[in-house]
Amino acid sequence: MSSYIPTIGLETHAELSTNSKVFCTCSAEFGGTPNSRCCPVCSGLPGTLPVLNRKAVEYIIKAGYVMNCDISRFTKWDRKNYFYPDLPKAYQISQMPRPVCLSGNVKINVGGKEKDIRINRIHLEEDAGKLVHDEVNRISLADYNRCGVPLIEIVTE
């Protein structure tokens, strides 16, 4: 008999309800004419500099408090490099080594028993765009309106 205990962790993304994107002032509203809510910053054009959305930071701190996390006074941003057609910058700004929230927990009721779900981390990142596939004409089109919309990633243990 094995002495291993199966452990399943989840990564859950939640979109933050902000008016603007996480690193620029473009609208974060869903939909709209394709590619109408983009700017040089969320498109990653050379020479542009991101400016962090204060409301997104407030929301992630609130999420951390709700999930009993330790809130870091300092954080670090990283570029995760991807080559996806719906990611015009070819990278995503995220937090790997120093997220905003660490080591939390959420209590849930399962079949009348209280269960503790451990939260490893909660970090802030930006969403990618979306691909729209036209099967009739056999083409795929990219809509970059969603690029840069703020997300939190909640990682359980």
Short mmCIF file of N, CA and C in Angstrom, two decimals:
data_model
loop_
_atom_site.label_atom_id
_atom_site.label_comp_id
_atom_site.label_asym_id
_atom_site.label_seq_id
_atom_site.Cartn_x
_atom_site.Cartn_y
_atom_site.Cartn_z
N MET A 1 0.85 -1.19 0.00
CA MET A 1 0.00 0.00 0.00
C MET A 1 0.88 1.24 0.00
N SER A 2 0.57 2.19 -0.83
CA SER A 2 1.34 3.42 -0.95
C SER A 2 1.04 4.37 0.21
N SER A 3 2.07 5.09 0.63
CA SER A 3 1.88 6.07 1.71
C SER A 3 1.64 7.48 1.15
N TYR A 4 1.49 7.58 -0.16
CA TYR A 4 1.23 8.88 -0.76
C TYR A 4 -0.21 9.31 -0.50
N ILE A 5 -0.39 10.59 -0.28
CA ILE A 5 -1.72 11.16 -0.11
C ILE A 5 -1.99 12.06 -1.31
N PRO A 6 -3.00 11.73 -2.12
CA PRO A 6 -3.28 12.57 -3.28
C PRO A 6 -3.64 14.00 -2.85
N THR A 7 -3.04 14.96 -3.50
CA THR A 7 -3.32 16.37 -3.24
C THR A 7 -3.60 17.04 -4.58
N ILE A 8 -4.72 17.72 -4.64
CA ILE A 8 -5.09 18.38 -5.88
C ILE A 8 -5.12 19.88 -5.63
N GLY A 9 -4.35 20.60 -6.42
CA GLY A 9 -4.35 22.06 -6.33
C GLY A 9 -4.97 22.64 -7.58
N LEU A 10 -5.62 23.76 -7.43
CA LEU A 10 -6.27 24.41 -8.56
C LEU A 10 -5.68 25.80 -8.79
N GLU A 11 -5.67 26.22 -10.03
CA GLU A 11 -5.35 27.60 -10.38
C GLU A 11 -6.62 28.20 -10.96
N THR A 12 -7.18 29.16 -10.27
CA THR A 12 -8.43 29.78 -10.69
C THR A 12 -8.19 31.23 -11.04
N HIS A 13 -8.62 31.62 -12.22
CA HIS A 13 -8.50 33.02 -12.64
C HIS A 13 -9.82 33.74 -12.40
N ALA A 14 -9.73 34.93 -11.84
CA ALA A 14 -10.91 35.78 -11.65
C ALA A 14 -10.62 37.15 -12.25
N GLU A 15 -11.51 37.60 -13.11
CA GLU A 15 -11.34 38.92 -13.71
C GLU A 15 -11.76 39.98 -12.71
N LEU A 16 -10.94 41.00 -12.56
CA LEU A 16 -11.24 42.09 -11.64
C LEU A 16 -12.13 43.12 -12.33
N SER A 17 -13.11 43.61 -11.62
CA SER A 17 -14.08 44.55 -12.17
C SER A 17 -13.56 45.98 -12.05
N THR A 18 -12.59 46.31 -12.89
CA THR A 18 -12.03 47.66 -12.92
C THR A 18 -12.49 48.35 -14.20
N ASN A 19 -12.44 49.66 -14.19
CA ASN A 19 -12.82 50.42 -15.39
C ASN A 19 -11.75 50.35 -16.46
N SER A 20 -10.50 50.28 -16.03
CA SER A 20 -9.40 50.27 -17.00
C SER A 20 -8.54 49.02 -16.83
N LYS A 21 -7.67 48.81 -17.76
CA LYS A 21 -6.79 47.64 -17.75
C LYS A 21 -5.74 47.76 -16.66
N VAL A 22 -4.99 46.71 -16.45
CA VAL A 22 -4.08 46.68 -15.30
C VAL A 22 -2.85 47.58 -15.45
N PHE A 23 -2.37 47.80 -16.67
CA PHE A 23 -1.16 48.61 -16.84
C PHE A 23 -1.34 49.80 -17.79
N CYS A 24 -2.58 50.12 -18.17
CA CYS A 24 -2.83 51.29 -19.02
C CYS A 24 -4.25 51.80 -18.74
N THR A 25 -4.63 52.87 -19.41
CA THR A 25 -5.95 53.47 -19.16
C THR A 25 -7.02 53.03 -20.16
N CYS A 26 -6.73 52.05 -20.99
CA CYS A 26 -7.74 51.54 -21.92
C CYS A 26 -8.90 50.93 -21.14
N SER A 27 -10.09 51.00 -21.70
CA SER A 27 -11.27 50.44 -21.07
C SER A 27 -11.13 48.93 -20.91
N ALA A 28 -11.55 48.43 -19.75
CA ALA A 28 -11.55 46.99 -19.49
C ALA A 28 -12.94 46.38 -19.73
N GLU A 29 -13.86 47.18 -20.27
CA GLU A 29 -15.21 46.70 -20.53
C GLU A 29 -15.17 45.57 -21.57
N PHE A 30 -16.00 44.55 -21.35
CA PHE A 30 -16.04 43.39 -22.24
C PHE A 30 -16.71 43.76 -23.55
N GLY A 31 -16.23 43.20 -24.63
CA GLY A 31 -16.86 43.35 -25.94
C GLY A 31 -16.36 44.55 -26.70
N GLY A 32 -17.24 45.13 -27.48
CA GLY A 32 -16.88 46.29 -28.29
C GLY A 32 -16.37 45.85 -29.65
N THR A 33 -16.18 46.82 -30.51
CA THR A 33 -15.62 46.56 -31.83
C THR A 33 -14.24 45.94 -31.65
N PRO A 34 -13.94 44.84 -32.34
CA PRO A 34 -12.63 44.20 -32.17
C PRO A 34 -11.48 45.19 -32.35
N ASN A 35 -10.53 45.09 -31.46
CA ASN A 35 -9.29 45.88 -31.48
C ASN A 35 -9.51 47.38 -31.34
N SER A 36 -10.61 47.77 -30.69
CA SER A 36 -10.90 49.19 -30.48
C SER A 36 -10.49 49.67 -29.09
N ARG A 37 -10.12 48.76 -28.22
CA ARG A 37 -9.74 49.11 -26.84
C ARG A 37 -8.29 48.74 -26.58
N CYS A 38 -7.43 49.19 -27.47
CA CYS A 38 -5.99 48.87 -27.39
C CYS A 38 -5.19 50.15 -27.52
N CYS A 39 -4.02 50.14 -26.92
CA CYS A 39 -3.11 51.29 -27.02
C CYS A 39 -1.68 50.77 -27.15
N PRO A 40 -0.71 51.63 -27.32
CA PRO A 40 0.68 51.17 -27.41
C PRO A 40 1.16 50.38 -26.19
N VAL A 41 0.63 50.70 -24.98
CA VAL A 41 1.07 49.99 -23.77
C VAL A 41 0.55 48.56 -23.77
N CYS A 42 -0.77 48.37 -23.93
CA CYS A 42 -1.30 47.00 -23.86
C CYS A 42 -0.97 46.19 -25.11
N SER A 43 -0.50 46.85 -26.15
CA SER A 43 -0.01 46.14 -27.34
C SER A 43 1.48 45.85 -27.26
N GLY A 44 2.16 46.42 -26.27
CA GLY A 44 3.58 46.15 -26.07
C GLY A 44 4.50 46.82 -27.06
N LEU A 45 4.12 47.97 -27.57
CA LEU A 45 4.99 48.65 -28.53
C LEU A 45 6.25 49.17 -27.84
N PRO A 46 7.38 49.16 -28.54
CA PRO A 46 8.64 49.61 -27.95
C PRO A 46 8.55 51.05 -27.43
N GLY A 47 9.18 51.27 -26.28
CA GLY A 47 9.22 52.60 -25.69
C GLY A 47 8.08 52.92 -24.76
N THR A 48 7.09 52.04 -24.66
CA THR A 48 5.96 52.30 -23.76
C THR A 48 6.26 51.74 -22.38
N LEU A 49 5.73 52.39 -21.36
CA LEU A 49 5.94 51.94 -19.99
C LEU A 49 4.60 51.71 -19.31
N PRO A 50 4.45 50.58 -18.63
CA PRO A 50 3.21 50.30 -17.92
C PRO A 50 3.09 51.13 -16.64
N VAL A 51 1.84 51.48 -16.30
CA VAL A 51 1.54 52.15 -15.03
C VAL A 51 0.47 51.31 -14.34
N LEU A 52 0.76 50.85 -13.13
CA LEU A 52 -0.11 49.91 -12.42
C LEU A 52 -1.44 50.56 -12.01
N ASN A 53 -2.52 49.82 -12.22
CA ASN A 53 -3.87 50.23 -11.87
C ASN A 53 -4.05 50.07 -10.35
N ARG A 54 -4.22 51.16 -9.64
CA ARG A 54 -4.34 51.15 -8.18
C ARG A 54 -5.55 50.32 -7.73
N LYS A 55 -6.66 50.42 -8.44
CA LYS A 55 -7.87 49.68 -8.07
C LYS A 55 -7.63 48.17 -8.12
N ALA A 56 -6.86 47.70 -9.10
CA ALA A 56 -6.55 46.27 -9.19
C ALA A 56 -5.76 45.83 -7.96
N VAL A 57 -4.84 46.66 -7.50
CA VAL A 57 -4.06 46.33 -6.30
C VAL A 57 -4.98 46.29 -5.08
N GLU A 58 -5.89 47.25 -4.97
CA GLU A 58 -6.84 47.25 -3.85
C GLU A 58 -7.68 45.98 -3.85
N TYR A 59 -8.13 45.55 -5.03
CA TYR A 59 -8.96 44.35 -5.13
C TYR A 59 -8.20 43.09 -4.73
N ILE A 60 -6.95 42.97 -5.15
CA ILE A 60 -6.21 41.75 -4.79
C ILE A 60 -5.92 41.72 -3.29
N ILE A 61 -5.67 42.87 -2.70
CA ILE A 61 -5.45 42.91 -1.25
C ILE A 61 -6.73 42.51 -0.52
N LYS A 62 -7.88 42.99 -0.98
CA LYS A 62 -9.16 42.58 -0.38
C LYS A 62 -9.37 41.07 -0.51
N ALA A 63 -9.05 40.51 -1.68
CA ALA A 63 -9.18 39.06 -1.87
C ALA A 63 -8.27 38.32 -0.90
N GLY A 64 -7.06 38.83 -0.71
CA GLY A 64 -6.13 38.22 0.23
C GLY A 64 -6.65 38.24 1.66
N TYR A 65 -7.25 39.35 2.08
CA TYR A 65 -7.82 39.42 3.43
C TYR A 65 -8.96 38.43 3.59
N VAL A 66 -9.83 38.33 2.58
CA VAL A 66 -10.97 37.41 2.64
C VAL A 66 -10.48 35.97 2.76
N MET A 67 -9.34 35.65 2.14
CA MET A 67 -8.81 34.29 2.16
C MET A 67 -7.70 34.12 3.18
N ASN A 68 -7.65 35.02 4.16
CA ASN A 68 -6.73 34.90 5.30
C ASN A 68 -5.27 34.79 4.89
N CYS A 69 -4.87 35.49 3.86
CA CYS A 69 -3.49 35.43 3.37
C CYS A 69 -2.60 36.44 4.09
N ASP A 70 -1.31 36.18 4.03
CA ASP A 70 -0.31 37.17 4.42
C ASP A 70 -0.17 38.12 3.23
N ILE A 71 -0.28 39.41 3.48
CA ILE A 71 -0.18 40.41 2.41
C ILE A 71 1.24 40.96 2.40
N SER A 72 1.88 40.84 1.26
CA SER A 72 3.26 41.31 1.13
C SER A 72 3.29 42.82 0.97
N ARG A 73 4.26 43.45 1.60
CA ARG A 73 4.44 44.90 1.44
C ARG A 73 5.20 45.21 0.16
N PHE A 74 5.88 44.21 -0.39
CA PHE A 74 6.66 44.37 -1.62
C PHE A 74 6.28 43.25 -2.58
N THR A 75 6.35 43.54 -3.85
CA THR A 75 6.06 42.52 -4.85
C THR A 75 7.03 42.71 -6.01
N LYS A 76 7.04 41.74 -6.90
CA LYS A 76 7.95 41.77 -8.04
C LYS A 76 7.17 41.34 -9.27
N TRP A 77 7.41 42.04 -10.37
CA TRP A 77 6.74 41.73 -11.63
C TRP A 77 7.71 41.03 -12.57
N ASP A 78 7.19 40.09 -13.31
CA ASP A 78 7.99 39.34 -14.27
C ASP A 78 7.27 39.29 -15.61
N ARG A 79 8.06 39.07 -16.65
CA ARG A 79 7.50 38.82 -17.97
C ARG A 79 7.56 37.32 -18.23
N LYS A 80 6.40 36.71 -18.41
CA LYS A 80 6.35 35.31 -18.81
C LYS A 80 6.21 35.31 -20.33
N ASN A 81 7.18 34.74 -21.01
CA ASN A 81 7.21 34.77 -22.47
C ASN A 81 6.39 33.63 -23.06
N TYR A 82 5.50 33.99 -23.96
CA TYR A 82 4.67 33.04 -24.69
C TYR A 82 4.63 33.48 -26.14
N PHE A 83 4.47 32.54 -27.03
CA PHE A 83 4.20 32.90 -28.41
C PHE A 83 2.80 32.39 -28.75
N TYR A 84 1.81 33.21 -28.49
CA TYR A 84 0.43 32.91 -28.82
C TYR A 84 -0.07 33.99 -29.77
N PRO A 85 -0.88 33.65 -30.74
CA PRO A 85 -1.37 34.67 -31.67
C PRO A 85 -2.27 35.72 -31.02
N ASP A 86 -2.85 35.41 -29.84
CA ASP A 86 -3.71 36.40 -29.18
C ASP A 86 -2.97 37.19 -28.09
N LEU A 87 -1.64 37.15 -28.12
CA LEU A 87 -0.81 37.88 -27.16
C LEU A 87 0.18 38.74 -27.94
N PRO A 88 -0.19 39.97 -28.28
CA PRO A 88 0.63 40.77 -29.19
C PRO A 88 2.03 41.08 -28.67
N LYS A 89 2.20 41.13 -27.35
CA LYS A 89 3.52 41.46 -26.78
C LYS A 89 4.45 40.26 -26.77
N ALA A 90 3.90 39.06 -26.88
CA ALA A 90 4.64 37.79 -26.75
C ALA A 90 5.13 37.58 -25.33
N TYR A 91 4.56 38.34 -24.38
CA TYR A 91 4.81 38.10 -22.96
C TYR A 91 3.60 38.56 -22.17
N GLN A 92 3.51 38.03 -20.96
CA GLN A 92 2.45 38.41 -20.03
C GLN A 92 3.13 38.93 -18.77
N ILE A 93 2.70 40.09 -18.28
CA ILE A 93 3.25 40.61 -17.03
C ILE A 93 2.52 39.91 -15.89
N SER A 94 3.28 39.27 -15.01
CA SER A 94 2.72 38.47 -13.92
C SER A 94 3.64 38.57 -12.71
N GLN A 95 3.28 37.89 -11.64
CA GLN A 95 4.10 37.86 -10.43
C GLN A 95 4.44 36.41 -10.13
N MET A 96 5.68 36.06 -10.19
CA MET A 96 6.04 34.69 -9.86
C MET A 96 6.70 34.59 -8.49
N PRO A 97 7.89 35.13 -8.30
CA PRO A 97 8.56 34.87 -7.03
C PRO A 97 8.00 35.64 -5.84
N ARG A 98 7.37 36.80 -6.07
CA ARG A 98 6.89 37.62 -4.95
C ARG A 98 5.47 38.11 -5.21
N PRO A 99 4.47 37.25 -4.99
CA PRO A 99 3.09 37.66 -5.21
C PRO A 99 2.60 38.58 -4.09
N VAL A 100 1.44 39.18 -4.29
CA VAL A 100 0.85 40.05 -3.28
C VAL A 100 0.39 39.26 -2.06
N CYS A 101 -0.21 38.09 -2.28
CA CYS A 101 -0.82 37.31 -1.19
C CYS A 101 -0.21 35.91 -1.11
N LEU A 102 0.08 35.47 0.11
CA LEU A 102 0.66 34.14 0.35
C LEU A 102 -0.02 33.46 1.53
N SER A 103 -0.01 32.14 1.51
CA SER A 103 -0.34 31.29 2.68
C SER A 103 -1.67 31.63 3.34
N GLY A 104 -2.74 31.45 2.61
CA GLY A 104 -4.05 31.69 3.19
C GLY A 104 -4.87 30.42 3.32
N ASN A 105 -6.13 30.58 3.64
CA ASN A 105 -7.05 29.44 3.70
C ASN A 105 -8.48 29.94 3.62
N VAL A 106 -9.34 29.04 3.16
CA VAL A 106 -10.77 29.29 3.09
C VAL A 106 -11.45 28.07 3.66
N LYS A 107 -12.40 28.28 4.55
CA LYS A 107 -13.15 27.17 5.13
C LYS A 107 -14.44 27.00 4.33
N ILE A 108 -14.72 25.74 3.96
CA ILE A 108 -15.96 25.43 3.24
C ILE A 108 -16.67 24.29 3.95
N ASN A 109 -17.95 24.13 3.67
CA ASN A 109 -18.74 23.06 4.25
C ASN A 109 -18.94 21.99 3.19
N VAL A 110 -18.50 20.77 3.49
CA VAL A 110 -18.65 19.64 2.57
C VAL A 110 -19.38 18.53 3.31
N GLY A 111 -20.63 18.28 2.92
CA GLY A 111 -21.40 17.22 3.55
C GLY A 111 -21.58 17.40 5.05
N GLY A 112 -21.73 18.64 5.49
CA GLY A 112 -21.91 18.91 6.91
C GLY A 112 -20.63 19.00 7.71
N LYS A 113 -19.49 18.81 7.04
CA LYS A 113 -18.20 18.91 7.73
C LYS A 113 -17.42 20.11 7.20
N GLU A 114 -16.73 20.79 8.10
CA GLU A 114 -15.92 21.93 7.70
C GLU A 114 -14.59 21.44 7.14
N LYS A 115 -14.24 21.96 5.97
CA LYS A 115 -12.98 21.59 5.33
C LYS A 115 -12.18 22.87 5.08
N ASP A 116 -10.88 22.77 5.30
CA ASP A 116 -9.99 23.91 5.13
C ASP A 116 -9.28 23.78 3.78
N ILE A 117 -9.48 24.75 2.90
CA ILE A 117 -8.80 24.79 1.61
C ILE A 117 -7.61 25.73 1.76
N ARG A 118 -6.41 25.21 1.57
CA ARG A 118 -5.21 26.04 1.71
C ARG A 118 -4.98 26.83 0.42
N ILE A 119 -4.69 28.10 0.61
CA ILE A 119 -4.36 28.98 -0.51
C ILE A 119 -2.84 29.15 -0.51
N ASN A 120 -2.21 28.74 -1.59
CA ASN A 120 -0.76 28.89 -1.71
C ASN A 120 -0.39 30.33 -1.98
N ARG A 121 -1.12 30.96 -2.93
CA ARG A 121 -0.79 32.32 -3.35
C ARG A 121 -1.95 32.92 -4.13
N ILE A 122 -1.98 34.23 -4.17
CA ILE A 122 -2.86 34.95 -5.08
C ILE A 122 -1.98 36.01 -5.73
N HIS A 123 -1.95 36.02 -7.04
CA HIS A 123 -1.15 37.05 -7.71
C HIS A 123 -1.95 37.72 -8.82
N LEU A 124 -1.48 38.90 -9.19
CA LEU A 124 -2.11 39.72 -10.20
C LEU A 124 -1.42 39.49 -11.53
N GLU A 125 -2.20 39.40 -12.59
CA GLU A 125 -1.62 39.28 -13.93
C GLU A 125 -2.59 39.87 -14.94
N GLU A 126 -2.15 39.92 -16.18
CA GLU A 126 -2.98 40.48 -17.24
C GLU A 126 -3.49 39.39 -18.16
N ASP A 127 -4.69 39.60 -18.67
CA ASP A 127 -5.30 38.64 -19.58
C ASP A 127 -4.71 38.77 -20.98
N ALA A 128 -4.86 37.72 -21.76
CA ALA A 128 -4.48 37.74 -23.18
C ALA A 128 -5.69 38.18 -23.99
N GLY A 129 -5.55 38.25 -25.30
CA GLY A 129 -6.67 38.57 -26.18
C GLY A 129 -7.51 37.33 -26.41
N LYS A 130 -8.27 37.34 -27.48
CA LYS A 130 -9.05 36.15 -27.81
C LYS A 130 -9.00 35.92 -29.30
N LEU A 131 -9.08 34.65 -29.67
CA LEU A 131 -9.13 34.27 -31.08
C LEU A 131 -10.58 33.96 -31.44
N VAL A 132 -10.98 34.43 -32.60
CA VAL A 132 -12.31 34.15 -33.13
C VAL A 132 -12.11 33.30 -34.37
N HIS A 133 -12.67 32.09 -34.35
CA HIS A 133 -12.47 31.15 -35.44
C HIS A 133 -13.70 31.13 -36.36
N ASP A 134 -13.47 31.37 -37.62
CA ASP A 134 -14.52 31.34 -38.65
C ASP A 134 -14.33 30.04 -39.42
N GLU A 135 -15.16 29.04 -39.10
CA GLU A 135 -14.99 27.73 -39.71
C GLU A 135 -15.45 27.70 -41.17
N VAL A 136 -16.37 28.59 -41.53
CA VAL A 136 -16.85 28.63 -42.91
C VAL A 136 -15.72 29.09 -43.84
N ASN A 137 -15.07 30.19 -43.49
CA ASN A 137 -13.98 30.72 -44.31
C ASN A 137 -12.61 30.15 -43.92
N ARG A 138 -12.60 29.33 -42.88
CA ARG A 138 -11.38 28.66 -42.40
C ARG A 138 -10.27 29.67 -42.06
N ILE A 139 -10.65 30.68 -41.27
CA ILE A 139 -9.68 31.67 -40.81
C ILE A 139 -9.86 31.90 -39.31
N SER A 140 -8.83 32.40 -38.69
CA SER A 140 -8.90 32.81 -37.29
C SER A 140 -8.49 34.28 -37.21
N LEU A 141 -9.23 35.04 -36.44
CA LEU A 141 -8.96 36.46 -36.27
C LEU A 141 -8.65 36.73 -34.80
N ALA A 142 -7.77 37.68 -34.54
CA ALA A 142 -7.40 38.04 -33.17
C ALA A 142 -8.10 39.33 -32.77
N ASP A 143 -8.69 39.32 -31.58
CA ASP A 143 -9.27 40.52 -30.98
C ASP A 143 -8.46 40.81 -29.72
N TYR A 144 -7.75 41.93 -29.71
CA TYR A 144 -6.86 42.27 -28.60
C TYR A 144 -7.51 43.15 -27.54
N ASN A 145 -8.82 43.36 -27.60
CA ASN A 145 -9.48 44.19 -26.59
C ASN A 145 -9.26 43.69 -25.17
N ARG A 146 -9.19 42.39 -24.99
CA ARG A 146 -9.04 41.82 -23.65
C ARG A 146 -7.61 41.86 -23.14
N CYS A 147 -6.63 42.09 -24.01
CA CYS A 147 -5.23 42.13 -23.58
C CYS A 147 -5.05 43.18 -22.49
N GLY A 148 -4.52 42.76 -21.37
CA GLY A 148 -4.25 43.70 -20.28
C GLY A 148 -5.35 43.84 -19.26
N VAL A 149 -6.48 43.16 -19.46
CA VAL A 149 -7.54 43.19 -18.45
C VAL A 149 -7.01 42.52 -17.18
N PRO A 150 -7.21 43.12 -16.00
CA PRO A 150 -6.62 42.56 -14.78
C PRO A 150 -7.30 41.28 -14.32
N LEU A 151 -6.47 40.30 -13.98
CA LEU A 151 -6.93 39.03 -13.43
C LEU A 151 -6.19 38.77 -12.12
N ILE A 152 -6.85 38.05 -11.22
CA ILE A 152 -6.10 37.47 -10.12
C ILE A 152 -6.08 35.97 -10.35
N GLU A 153 -4.96 35.36 -10.03
CA GLU A 153 -4.85 33.90 -10.10
C GLU A 153 -4.75 33.40 -8.67
N ILE A 154 -5.71 32.57 -8.29
CA ILE A 154 -5.77 32.00 -6.95
C ILE A 154 -5.28 30.56 -7.05
N VAL A 155 -4.21 30.24 -6.34
CA VAL A 155 -3.59 28.92 -6.41
C VAL A 155 -3.81 28.20 -5.08
N THR A 156 -4.49 27.05 -5.13
CA THR A 156 -4.73 26.28 -3.92
C THR A 156 -3.73 25.15 -3.80
N GLU A 157 -3.70 24.54 -2.62
CA GLU A 157 -2.81 23.39 -2.39
C GLU A 157 -3.64 22.14 -2.17
#
